[in-house]
CSV table of C-alpha atoms (C1' of nucleotides) in Angstrom, one decimal:
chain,number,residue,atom,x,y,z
A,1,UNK,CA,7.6,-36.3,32.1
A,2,UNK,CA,6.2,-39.6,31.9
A,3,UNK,CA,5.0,-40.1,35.0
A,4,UNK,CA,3.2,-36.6,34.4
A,5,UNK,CA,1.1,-38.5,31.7
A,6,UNK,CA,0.2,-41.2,34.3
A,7,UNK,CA,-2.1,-38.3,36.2
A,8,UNK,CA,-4.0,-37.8,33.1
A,9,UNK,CA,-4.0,-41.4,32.0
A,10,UNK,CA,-5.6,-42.1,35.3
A,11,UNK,CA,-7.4,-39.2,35.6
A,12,UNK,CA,-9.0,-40.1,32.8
A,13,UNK,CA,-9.8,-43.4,33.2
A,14,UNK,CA,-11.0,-42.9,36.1
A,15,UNK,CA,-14.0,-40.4,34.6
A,16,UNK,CA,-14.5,-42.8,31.9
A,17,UNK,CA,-14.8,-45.8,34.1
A,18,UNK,CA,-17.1,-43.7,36.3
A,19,UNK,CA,-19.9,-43.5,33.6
A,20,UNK,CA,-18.6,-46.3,31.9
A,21,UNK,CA,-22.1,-48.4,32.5
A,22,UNK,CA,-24.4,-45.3,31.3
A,23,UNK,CA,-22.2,-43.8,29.2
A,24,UNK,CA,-21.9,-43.5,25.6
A,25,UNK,CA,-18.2,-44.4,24.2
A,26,UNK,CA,-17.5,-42.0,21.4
A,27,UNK,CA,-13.9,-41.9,19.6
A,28,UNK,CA,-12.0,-39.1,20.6
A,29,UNK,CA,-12.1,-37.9,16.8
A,30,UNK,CA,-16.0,-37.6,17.3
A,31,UNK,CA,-15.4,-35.7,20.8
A,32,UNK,CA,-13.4,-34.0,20.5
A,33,UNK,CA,-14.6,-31.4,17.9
A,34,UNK,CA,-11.5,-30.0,15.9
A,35,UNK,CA,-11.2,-26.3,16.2
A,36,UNK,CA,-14.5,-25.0,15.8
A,37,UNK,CA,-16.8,-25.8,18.1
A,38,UNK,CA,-14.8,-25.7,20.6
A,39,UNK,CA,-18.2,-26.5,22.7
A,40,UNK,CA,-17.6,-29.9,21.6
A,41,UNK,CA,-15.9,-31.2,24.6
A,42,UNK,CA,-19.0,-33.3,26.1
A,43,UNK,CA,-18.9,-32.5,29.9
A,44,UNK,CA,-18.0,-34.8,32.1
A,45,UNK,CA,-21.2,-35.4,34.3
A,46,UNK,CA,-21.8,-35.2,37.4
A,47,UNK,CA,-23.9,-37.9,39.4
A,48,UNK,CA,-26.9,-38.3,37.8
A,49,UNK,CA,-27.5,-38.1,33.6
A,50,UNK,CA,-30.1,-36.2,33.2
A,51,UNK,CA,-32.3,-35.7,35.2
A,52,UNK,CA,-35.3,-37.3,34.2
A,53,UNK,CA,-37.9,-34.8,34.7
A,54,UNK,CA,-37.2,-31.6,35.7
A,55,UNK,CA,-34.2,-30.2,34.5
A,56,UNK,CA,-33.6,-30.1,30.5
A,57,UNK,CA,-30.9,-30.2,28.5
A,58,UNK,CA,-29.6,-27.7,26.8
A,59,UNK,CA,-30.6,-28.7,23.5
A,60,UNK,CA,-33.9,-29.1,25.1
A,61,UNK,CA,-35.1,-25.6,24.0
A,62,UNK,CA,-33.2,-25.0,20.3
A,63,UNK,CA,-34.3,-26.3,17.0
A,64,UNK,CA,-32.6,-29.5,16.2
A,65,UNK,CA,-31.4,-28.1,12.8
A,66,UNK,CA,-29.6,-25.6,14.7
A,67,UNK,CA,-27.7,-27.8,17.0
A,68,UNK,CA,-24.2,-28.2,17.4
A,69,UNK,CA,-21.9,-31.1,16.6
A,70,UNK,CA,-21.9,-30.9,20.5
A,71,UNK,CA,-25.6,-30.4,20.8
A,72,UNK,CA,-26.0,-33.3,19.1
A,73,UNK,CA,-24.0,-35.7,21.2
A,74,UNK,CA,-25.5,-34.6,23.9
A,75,UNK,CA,-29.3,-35.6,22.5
A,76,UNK,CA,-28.1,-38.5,21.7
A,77,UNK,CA,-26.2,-39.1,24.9
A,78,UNK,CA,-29.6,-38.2,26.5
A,79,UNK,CA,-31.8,-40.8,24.9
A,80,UNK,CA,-29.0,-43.3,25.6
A,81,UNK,CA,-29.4,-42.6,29.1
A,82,UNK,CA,-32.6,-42.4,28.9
A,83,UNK,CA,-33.6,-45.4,27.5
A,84,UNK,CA,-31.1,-47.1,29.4
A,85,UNK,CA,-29.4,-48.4,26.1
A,86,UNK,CA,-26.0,-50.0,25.3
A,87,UNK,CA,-24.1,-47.2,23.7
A,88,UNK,CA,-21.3,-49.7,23.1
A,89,UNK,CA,-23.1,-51.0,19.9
A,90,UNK,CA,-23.5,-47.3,18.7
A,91,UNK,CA,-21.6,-46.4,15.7
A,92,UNK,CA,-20.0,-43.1,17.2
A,93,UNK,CA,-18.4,-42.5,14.3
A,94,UNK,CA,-21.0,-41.6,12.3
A,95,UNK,CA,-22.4,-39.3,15.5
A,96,UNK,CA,-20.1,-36.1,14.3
A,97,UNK,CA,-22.4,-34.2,12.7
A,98,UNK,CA,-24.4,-31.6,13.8
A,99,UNK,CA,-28.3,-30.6,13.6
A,100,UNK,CA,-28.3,-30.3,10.5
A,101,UNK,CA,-26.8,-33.3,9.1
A,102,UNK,CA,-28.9,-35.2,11.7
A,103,UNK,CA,-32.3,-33.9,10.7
A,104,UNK,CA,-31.5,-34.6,7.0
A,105,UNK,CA,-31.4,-38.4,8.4
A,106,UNK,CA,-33.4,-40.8,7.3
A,107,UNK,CA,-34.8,-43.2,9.6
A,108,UNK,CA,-32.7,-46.0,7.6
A,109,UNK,CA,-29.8,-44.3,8.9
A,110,UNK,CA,-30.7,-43.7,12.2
A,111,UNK,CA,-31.0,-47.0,12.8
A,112,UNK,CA,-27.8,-47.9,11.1
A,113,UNK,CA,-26.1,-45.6,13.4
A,114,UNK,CA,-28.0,-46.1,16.7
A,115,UNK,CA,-29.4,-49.6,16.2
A,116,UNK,CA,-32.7,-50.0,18.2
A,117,UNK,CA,-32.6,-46.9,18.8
A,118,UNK,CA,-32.6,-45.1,15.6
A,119,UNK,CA,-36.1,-45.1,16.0
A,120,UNK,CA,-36.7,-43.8,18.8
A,121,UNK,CA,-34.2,-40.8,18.3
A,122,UNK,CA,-36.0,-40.4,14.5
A,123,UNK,CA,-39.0,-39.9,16.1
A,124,UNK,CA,-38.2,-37.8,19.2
A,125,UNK,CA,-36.1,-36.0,16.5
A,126,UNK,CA,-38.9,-35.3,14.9
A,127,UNK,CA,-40.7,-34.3,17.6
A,128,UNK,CA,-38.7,-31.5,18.8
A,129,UNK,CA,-38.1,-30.4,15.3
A,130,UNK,CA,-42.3,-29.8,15.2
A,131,UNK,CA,-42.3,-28.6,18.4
A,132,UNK,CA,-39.2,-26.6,18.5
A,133,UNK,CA,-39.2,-24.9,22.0
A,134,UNK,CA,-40.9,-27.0,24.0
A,135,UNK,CA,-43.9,-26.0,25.8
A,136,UNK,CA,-43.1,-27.1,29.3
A,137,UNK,CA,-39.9,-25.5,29.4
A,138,UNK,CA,-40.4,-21.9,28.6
A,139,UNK,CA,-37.7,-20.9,30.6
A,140,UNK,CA,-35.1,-22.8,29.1
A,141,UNK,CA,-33.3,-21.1,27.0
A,142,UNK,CA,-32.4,-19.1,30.1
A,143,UNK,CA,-31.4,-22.7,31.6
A,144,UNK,CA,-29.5,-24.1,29.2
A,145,UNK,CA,-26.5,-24.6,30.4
A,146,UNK,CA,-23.6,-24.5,28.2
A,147,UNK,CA,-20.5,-26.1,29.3
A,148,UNK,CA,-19.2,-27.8,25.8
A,149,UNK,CA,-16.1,-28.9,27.6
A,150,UNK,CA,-13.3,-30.2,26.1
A,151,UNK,CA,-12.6,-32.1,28.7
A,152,UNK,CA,-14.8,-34.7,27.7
A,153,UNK,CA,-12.9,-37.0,26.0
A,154,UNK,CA,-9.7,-36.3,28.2
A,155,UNK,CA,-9.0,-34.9,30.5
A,156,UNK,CA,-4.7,-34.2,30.6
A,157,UNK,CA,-3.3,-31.9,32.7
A,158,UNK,CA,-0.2,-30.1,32.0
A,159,UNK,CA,1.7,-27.9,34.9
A,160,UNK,CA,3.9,-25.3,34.3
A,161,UNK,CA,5.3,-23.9,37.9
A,162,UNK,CA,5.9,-20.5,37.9
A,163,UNK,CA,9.3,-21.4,38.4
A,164,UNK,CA,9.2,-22.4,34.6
A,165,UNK,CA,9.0,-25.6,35.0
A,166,UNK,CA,6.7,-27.3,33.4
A,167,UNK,CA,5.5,-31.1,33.2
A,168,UNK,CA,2.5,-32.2,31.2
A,169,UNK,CA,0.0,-34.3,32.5
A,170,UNK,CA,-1.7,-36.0,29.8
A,171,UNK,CA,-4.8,-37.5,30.3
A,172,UNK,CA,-5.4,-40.4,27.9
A,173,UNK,CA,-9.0,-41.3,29.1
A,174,UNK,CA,-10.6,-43.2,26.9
A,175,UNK,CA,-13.1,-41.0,25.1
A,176,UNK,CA,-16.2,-41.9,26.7
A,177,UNK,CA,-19.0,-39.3,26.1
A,178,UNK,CA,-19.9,-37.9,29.3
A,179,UNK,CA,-23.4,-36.5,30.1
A,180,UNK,CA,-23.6,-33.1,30.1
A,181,UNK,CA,-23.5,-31.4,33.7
A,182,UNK,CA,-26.7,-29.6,32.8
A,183,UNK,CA,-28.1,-31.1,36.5
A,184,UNK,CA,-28.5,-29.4,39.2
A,185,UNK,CA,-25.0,-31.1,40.9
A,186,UNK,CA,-22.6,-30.5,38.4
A,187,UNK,CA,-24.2,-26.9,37.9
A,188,UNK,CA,-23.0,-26.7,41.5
A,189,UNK,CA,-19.5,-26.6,41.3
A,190,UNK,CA,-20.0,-23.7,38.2
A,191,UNK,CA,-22.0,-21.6,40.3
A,192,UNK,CA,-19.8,-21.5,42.9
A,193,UNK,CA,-17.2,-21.3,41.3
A,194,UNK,CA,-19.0,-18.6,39.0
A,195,UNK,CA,-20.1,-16.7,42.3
A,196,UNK,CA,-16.2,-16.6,43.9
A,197,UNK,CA,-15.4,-15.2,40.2
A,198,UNK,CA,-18.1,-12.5,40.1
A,199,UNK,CA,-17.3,-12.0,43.6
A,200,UNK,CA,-13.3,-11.4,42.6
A,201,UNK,CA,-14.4,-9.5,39.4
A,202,UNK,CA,-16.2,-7.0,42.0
A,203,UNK,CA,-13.3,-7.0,44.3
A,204,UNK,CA,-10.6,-6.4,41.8
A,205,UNK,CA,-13.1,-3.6,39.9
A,206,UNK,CA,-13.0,-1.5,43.2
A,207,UNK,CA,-9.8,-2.5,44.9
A,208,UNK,CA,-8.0,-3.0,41.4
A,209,UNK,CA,-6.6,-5.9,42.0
A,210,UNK,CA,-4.7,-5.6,39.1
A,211,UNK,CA,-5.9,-8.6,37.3
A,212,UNK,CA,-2.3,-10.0,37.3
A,213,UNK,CA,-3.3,-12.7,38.9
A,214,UNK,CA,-6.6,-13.3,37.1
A,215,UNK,CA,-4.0,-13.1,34.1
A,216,UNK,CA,-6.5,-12.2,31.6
A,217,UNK,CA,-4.2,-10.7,29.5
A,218,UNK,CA,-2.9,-14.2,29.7
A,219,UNK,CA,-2.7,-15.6,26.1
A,220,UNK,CA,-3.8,-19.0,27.3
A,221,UNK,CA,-6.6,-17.7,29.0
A,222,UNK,CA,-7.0,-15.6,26.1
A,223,UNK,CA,-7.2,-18.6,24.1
A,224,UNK,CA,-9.6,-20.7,26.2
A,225,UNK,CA,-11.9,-18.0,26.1
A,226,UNK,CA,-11.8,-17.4,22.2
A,227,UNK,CA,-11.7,-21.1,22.0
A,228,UNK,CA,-15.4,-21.3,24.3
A,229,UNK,CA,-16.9,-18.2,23.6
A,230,UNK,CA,-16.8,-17.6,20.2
A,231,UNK,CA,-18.2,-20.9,19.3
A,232,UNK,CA,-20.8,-21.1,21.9
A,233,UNK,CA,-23.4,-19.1,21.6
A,234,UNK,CA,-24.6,-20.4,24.8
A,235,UNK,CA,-22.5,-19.4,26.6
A,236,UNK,CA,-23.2,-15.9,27.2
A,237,UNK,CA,-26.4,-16.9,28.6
A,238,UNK,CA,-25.6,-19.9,30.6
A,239,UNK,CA,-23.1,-18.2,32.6
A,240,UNK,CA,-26.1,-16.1,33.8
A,241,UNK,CA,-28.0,-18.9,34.2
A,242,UNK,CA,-25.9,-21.2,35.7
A,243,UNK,CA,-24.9,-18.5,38.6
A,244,UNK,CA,-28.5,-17.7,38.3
A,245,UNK,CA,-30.5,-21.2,38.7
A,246,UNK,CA,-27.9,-23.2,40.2
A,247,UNK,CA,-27.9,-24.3,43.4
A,248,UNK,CA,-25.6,-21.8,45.0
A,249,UNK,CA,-24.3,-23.1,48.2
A,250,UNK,CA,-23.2,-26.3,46.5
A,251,UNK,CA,-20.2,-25.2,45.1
A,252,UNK,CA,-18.4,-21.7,45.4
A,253,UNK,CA,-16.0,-21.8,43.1
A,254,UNK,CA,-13.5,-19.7,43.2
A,255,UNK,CA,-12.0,-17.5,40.8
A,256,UNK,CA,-9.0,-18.4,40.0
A,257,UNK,CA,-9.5,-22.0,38.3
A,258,UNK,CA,-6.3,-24.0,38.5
A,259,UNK,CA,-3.2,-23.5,38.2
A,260,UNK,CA,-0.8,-25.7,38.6
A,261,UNK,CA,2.5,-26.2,40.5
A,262,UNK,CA,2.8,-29.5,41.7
A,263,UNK,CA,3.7,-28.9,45.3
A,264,UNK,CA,3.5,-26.3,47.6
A,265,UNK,CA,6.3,-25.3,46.6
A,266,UNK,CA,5.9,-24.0,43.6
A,267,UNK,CA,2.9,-22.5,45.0
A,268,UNK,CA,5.5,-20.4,47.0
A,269,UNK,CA,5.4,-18.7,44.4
A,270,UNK,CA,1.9,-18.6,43.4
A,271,UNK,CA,1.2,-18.5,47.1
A,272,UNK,CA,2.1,-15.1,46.7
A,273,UNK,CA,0.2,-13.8,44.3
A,274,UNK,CA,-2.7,-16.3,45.5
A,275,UNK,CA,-3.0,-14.6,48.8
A,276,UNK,CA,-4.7,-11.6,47.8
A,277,UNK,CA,-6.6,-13.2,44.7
A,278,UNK,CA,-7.9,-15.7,47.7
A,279,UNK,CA,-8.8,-13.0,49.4
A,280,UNK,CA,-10.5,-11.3,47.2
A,281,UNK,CA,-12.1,-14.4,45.7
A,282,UNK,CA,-13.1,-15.5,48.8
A,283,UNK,CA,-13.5,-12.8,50.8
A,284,UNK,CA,-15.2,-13.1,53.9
A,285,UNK,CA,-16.7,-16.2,53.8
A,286,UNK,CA,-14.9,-19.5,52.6
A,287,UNK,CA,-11.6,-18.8,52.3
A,288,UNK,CA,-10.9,-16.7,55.5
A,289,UNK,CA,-13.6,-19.6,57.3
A,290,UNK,CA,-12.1,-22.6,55.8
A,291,UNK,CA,-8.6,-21.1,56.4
A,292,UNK,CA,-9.4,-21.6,60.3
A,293,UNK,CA,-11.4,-24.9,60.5
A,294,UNK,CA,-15.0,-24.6,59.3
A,295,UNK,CA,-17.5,-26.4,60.9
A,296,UNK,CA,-18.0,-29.1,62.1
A,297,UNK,CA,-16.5,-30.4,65.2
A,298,UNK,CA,-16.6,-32.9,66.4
A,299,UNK,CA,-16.1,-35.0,63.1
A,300,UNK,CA,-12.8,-35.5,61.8
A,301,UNK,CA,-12.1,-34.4,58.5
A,302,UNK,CA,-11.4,-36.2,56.0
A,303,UNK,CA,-8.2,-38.2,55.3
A,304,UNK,CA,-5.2,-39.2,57.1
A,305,UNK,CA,-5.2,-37.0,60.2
A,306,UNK,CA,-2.7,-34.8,59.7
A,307,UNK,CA,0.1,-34.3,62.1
A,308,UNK,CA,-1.1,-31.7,64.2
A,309,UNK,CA,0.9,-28.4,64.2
A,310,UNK,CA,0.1,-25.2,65.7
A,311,UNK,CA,-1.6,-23.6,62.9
A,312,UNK,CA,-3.8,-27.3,62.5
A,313,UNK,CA,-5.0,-27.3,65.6
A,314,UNK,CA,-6.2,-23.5,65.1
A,315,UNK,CA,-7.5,-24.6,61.5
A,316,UNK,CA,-9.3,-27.3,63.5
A,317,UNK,CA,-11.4,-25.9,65.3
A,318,UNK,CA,-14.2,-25.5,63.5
A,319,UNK,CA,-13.8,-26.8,60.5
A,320,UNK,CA,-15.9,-28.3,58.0
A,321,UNK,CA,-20.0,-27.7,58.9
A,322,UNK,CA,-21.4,-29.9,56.0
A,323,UNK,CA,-20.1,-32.0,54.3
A,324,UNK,CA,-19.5,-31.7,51.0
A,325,UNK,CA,-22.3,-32.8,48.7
A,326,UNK,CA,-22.4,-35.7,46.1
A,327,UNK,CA,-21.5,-33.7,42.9
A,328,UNK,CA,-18.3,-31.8,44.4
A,329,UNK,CA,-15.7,-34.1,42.8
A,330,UNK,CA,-12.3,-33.3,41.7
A,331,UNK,CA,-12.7,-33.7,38.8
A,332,UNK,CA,-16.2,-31.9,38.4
A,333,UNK,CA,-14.0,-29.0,39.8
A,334,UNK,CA,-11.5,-29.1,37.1
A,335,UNK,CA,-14.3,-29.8,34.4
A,336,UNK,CA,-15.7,-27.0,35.6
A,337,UNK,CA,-12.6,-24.7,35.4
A,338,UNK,CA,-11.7,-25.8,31.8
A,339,UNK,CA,-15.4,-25.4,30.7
A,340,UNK,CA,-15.3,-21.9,31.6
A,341,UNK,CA,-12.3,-20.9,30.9
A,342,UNK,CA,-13.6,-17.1,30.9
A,343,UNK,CA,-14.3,-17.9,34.4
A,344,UNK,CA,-11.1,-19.2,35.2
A,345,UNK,CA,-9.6,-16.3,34.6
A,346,UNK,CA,-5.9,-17.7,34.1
A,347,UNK,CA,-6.2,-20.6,36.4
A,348,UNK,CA,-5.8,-23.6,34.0
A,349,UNK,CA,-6.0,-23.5,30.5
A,350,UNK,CA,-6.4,-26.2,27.8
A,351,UNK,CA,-3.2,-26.9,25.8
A,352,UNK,CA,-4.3,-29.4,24.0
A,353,UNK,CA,-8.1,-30.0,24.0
A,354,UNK,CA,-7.7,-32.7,21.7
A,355,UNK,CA,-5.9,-34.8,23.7
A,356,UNK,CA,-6.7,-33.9,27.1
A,357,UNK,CA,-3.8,-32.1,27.7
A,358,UNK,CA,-4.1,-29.0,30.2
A,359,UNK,CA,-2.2,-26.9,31.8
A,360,UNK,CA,-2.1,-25.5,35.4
A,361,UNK,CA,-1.2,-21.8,35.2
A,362,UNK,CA,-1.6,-21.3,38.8
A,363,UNK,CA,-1.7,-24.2,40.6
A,364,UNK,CA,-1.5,-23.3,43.8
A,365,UNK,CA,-4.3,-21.3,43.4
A,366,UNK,CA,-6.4,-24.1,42.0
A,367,UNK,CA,-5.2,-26.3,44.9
A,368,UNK,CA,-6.9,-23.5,47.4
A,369,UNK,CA,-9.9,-23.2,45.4
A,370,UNK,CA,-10.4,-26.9,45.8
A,371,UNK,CA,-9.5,-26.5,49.0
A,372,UNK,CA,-11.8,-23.8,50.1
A,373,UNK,CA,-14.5,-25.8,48.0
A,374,UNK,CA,-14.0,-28.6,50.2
A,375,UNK,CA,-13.5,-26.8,53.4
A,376,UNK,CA,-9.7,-27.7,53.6
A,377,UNK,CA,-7.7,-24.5,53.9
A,378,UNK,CA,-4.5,-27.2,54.0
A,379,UNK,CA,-5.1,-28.2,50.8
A,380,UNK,CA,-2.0,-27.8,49.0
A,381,UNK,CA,-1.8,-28.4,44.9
A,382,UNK,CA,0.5,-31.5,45.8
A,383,UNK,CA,-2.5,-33.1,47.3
A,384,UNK,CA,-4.7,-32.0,44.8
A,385,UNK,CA,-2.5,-33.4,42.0
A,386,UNK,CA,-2.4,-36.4,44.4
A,387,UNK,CA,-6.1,-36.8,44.2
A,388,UNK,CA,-5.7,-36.9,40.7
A,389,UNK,CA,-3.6,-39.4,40.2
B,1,DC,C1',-24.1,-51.0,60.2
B,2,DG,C1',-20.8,-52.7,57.0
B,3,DC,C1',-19.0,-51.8,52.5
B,4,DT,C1',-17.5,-48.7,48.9
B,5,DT,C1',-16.0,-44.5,47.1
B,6,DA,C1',-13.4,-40.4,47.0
B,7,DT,C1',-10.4,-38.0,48.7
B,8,DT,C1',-6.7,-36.5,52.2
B,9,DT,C1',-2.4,-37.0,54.2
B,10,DC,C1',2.1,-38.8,54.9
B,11,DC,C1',6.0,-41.0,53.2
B,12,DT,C1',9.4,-42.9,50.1
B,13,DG,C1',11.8,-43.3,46.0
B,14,DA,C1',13.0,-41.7,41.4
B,15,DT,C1',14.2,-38.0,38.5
B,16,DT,C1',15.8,-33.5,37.4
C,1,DC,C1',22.3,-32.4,47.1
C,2,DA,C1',18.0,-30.1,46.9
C,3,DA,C1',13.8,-29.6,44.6
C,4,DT,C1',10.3,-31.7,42.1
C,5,DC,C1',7.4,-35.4,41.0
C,6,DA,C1',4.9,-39.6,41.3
C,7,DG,C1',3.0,-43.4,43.6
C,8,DG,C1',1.9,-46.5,47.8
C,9,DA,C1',-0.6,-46.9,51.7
C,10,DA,C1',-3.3,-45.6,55.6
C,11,DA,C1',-7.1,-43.1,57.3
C,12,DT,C1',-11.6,-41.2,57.1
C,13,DA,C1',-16.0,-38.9,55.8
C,14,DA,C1',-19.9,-39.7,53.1
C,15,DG,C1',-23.0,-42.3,50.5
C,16,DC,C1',-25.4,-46.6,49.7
DNA sequence: CGCTTATTTCCTGATT
DNA sequence: CAATCAGGAAATAAGC
């Protein structure tokens, strides 16, 4: 469907636009990283670029001859932050190599690729190179956190109701290299989403929730995961770091990444199968609390006030205690899911990373997750496709 | 405190 | 005709 495109298109754009100021524009082509390293997605990022200071990227503690295509972007990304430079007059073309190629540059090069600063990268390129794992961050191989997204270049989403019908929502975002979420904020949303996962895993290990619903068996989710795992060699080790040293109350994701069926009707049907995966995702805490107002009284909640009904005015109550922290975006949340796709568990997959096109396996499910996430147990995948758009 | 941003919600119209 | 889908617009919390 055409107007399922739109959703991505805007989706997109909007990302893109978002970082457009700090952001490095890279061609899809150079993105987007063909088969292999499947890491290549650049993230999308979350507020702030990197942190100056504290946290470091995930390159931070590797050799630079041993970086990935995607490991490379993101350096580059970095200093391009860092320095606060116009990407715009970076020749991104030439960008799609990986540590290898990049330490065999000359400084000539690099400045015929990165302009002004091609010297600045030679020589911090250099630097790290001498000084392979740096000294200040010993525990950063632990930290790096390894999201090589596809989603960075676009971000498409493409539905499939259970019912069988499908629609594709194609994101067309300009390819705009987004900063990897290696800050604290973006790590939020994976470690909670991460922790409603690990939560689930436990839950379905003992109650044997047959993993239907997590649909591992699922050859999409079989193929994110190939298409993440195999070619990031991080990734093992973020995952325990990011539940590990990200902020855990910021974001609880949920298990079941996204799925998608456009209203709540089609989530009829996943509604079904979502109940006990929500439960079991989020057991006690969020999802039975959000589903009967959290917090916060007293405030409104966000959006048009809905029309009250019974089961609002019980949801009401006591919904919604903090507010949701800068970071928790949409599409953070769906970044996140198609990052991990191991973690997602069925939820969403990528159809065509390339192009930004993914898929919504469950949407319903996704549309809770985002709801619990934001403390909205009415959260229905209509709205959440709404957001989208 | 006003403005902006990012949703959230409702509603309508088009398409299937 | 019903279900699905997409977009407009209003409303609001949160951030700045």
């Amino acid at each position: 469907m055409a107007a399922s495109c739109e959703i991505s298109n805007i989706f997109s754009n909007y990302i893109s636009a978002m970082y457009q100021p700090e952001e490095v524009q890279l061609p899809l082509d150079v993105l987007g990283c063909p088969g292999e390293d499947s890491s290549m997605g650049l993230s999308l990022s979350t507020s702030q670029p990197l942190a100056e200071g504290t946290d470091k990227p995930e390159w931070f503690g590797e050799l630079p001859y041993f970086w990935t295509k995607v490991q490379v972007l993101e350096w580059i990304s970095y200093h391009v932050e860092k320095n606060k430079y116009d990407a715009s007059s970076i020749d991104f073309s030439c960008c799609n190599m990986d540590g290898r190629a990049l330490c065999h540059c000359t400084r000539d090069q690099m400045r015929l690729i990165f302009g002004p600063l091609g010297d600045e990268l030679y020589d911090r390129l250099h630097e790290i190179s001498e000084c392979p794992v740096s000294p200040q961050s010993p525990g950063l191989a632990a930290h790096r956190v390894r999201p090589r997204p596809p989603c960075q270049s676009r971000v498409g989403a493409q539905r499939k109701a259970h019912t069988g019908l499908g629609s594709v929502l194609h994101c067309a975002e300009q390819a705009s290299l987004i900063p990897v979420p290696r800050n604290p904020v973006a790590s939020d949303e994976l470690s909670w989403i991460i922790e409603l996962l690990e939560k689930e895993d436990a839950d379905s290990q003992e109650t044997s929730l047959d993993s239907s619903h997590l649909e591992l068996g699922n050859p999409c989710a079989k193929d994110s995961l190939e298409d993440l795992k195999p070619t990031n060699p991080f990734l093992a080790t973020d995952f325990t770091c990011l539940s590990g040293a990200m902020s855990p109350g910021s974001s609880d994701l949920s298990g079941p990444v996204m799925s998608h069926s456009p209203n709540s009707q089609d989530s009829g049907g996943s509604d079904l199968d979502l109940d006990p995966l929500e439960a079991k995702l989020f057991p006690e805490d969020d999802f039975a609390g959000s589903k009967k107002g959290d917090g916060k009284h007293g405030k409104r909640k966000r959006g048009r006030p809905r029309k009250l009904s019974k089961d609002s005015r019980e949801c009401l109550e006591g919904r919604k205690s903090k507010h949701s922290p800068r970071g928790t975006h949409l599409w953070e949340f769906i970044r996140d899911i198609l990052i991990h796709p191991e973690l997602n568990e069925g939820l969403m997959k990528w159809e065509d990373r390339r192009e930004g096109v993914f898929k919504f396996l469950r949407s319903e499910a996704v549309a809770q997750l985002w709801g619990q996430k934001k403390k909205n147990s009415s959260m229905t995948y209509e709205k959440l496709s709404r957001a989208m758009r």
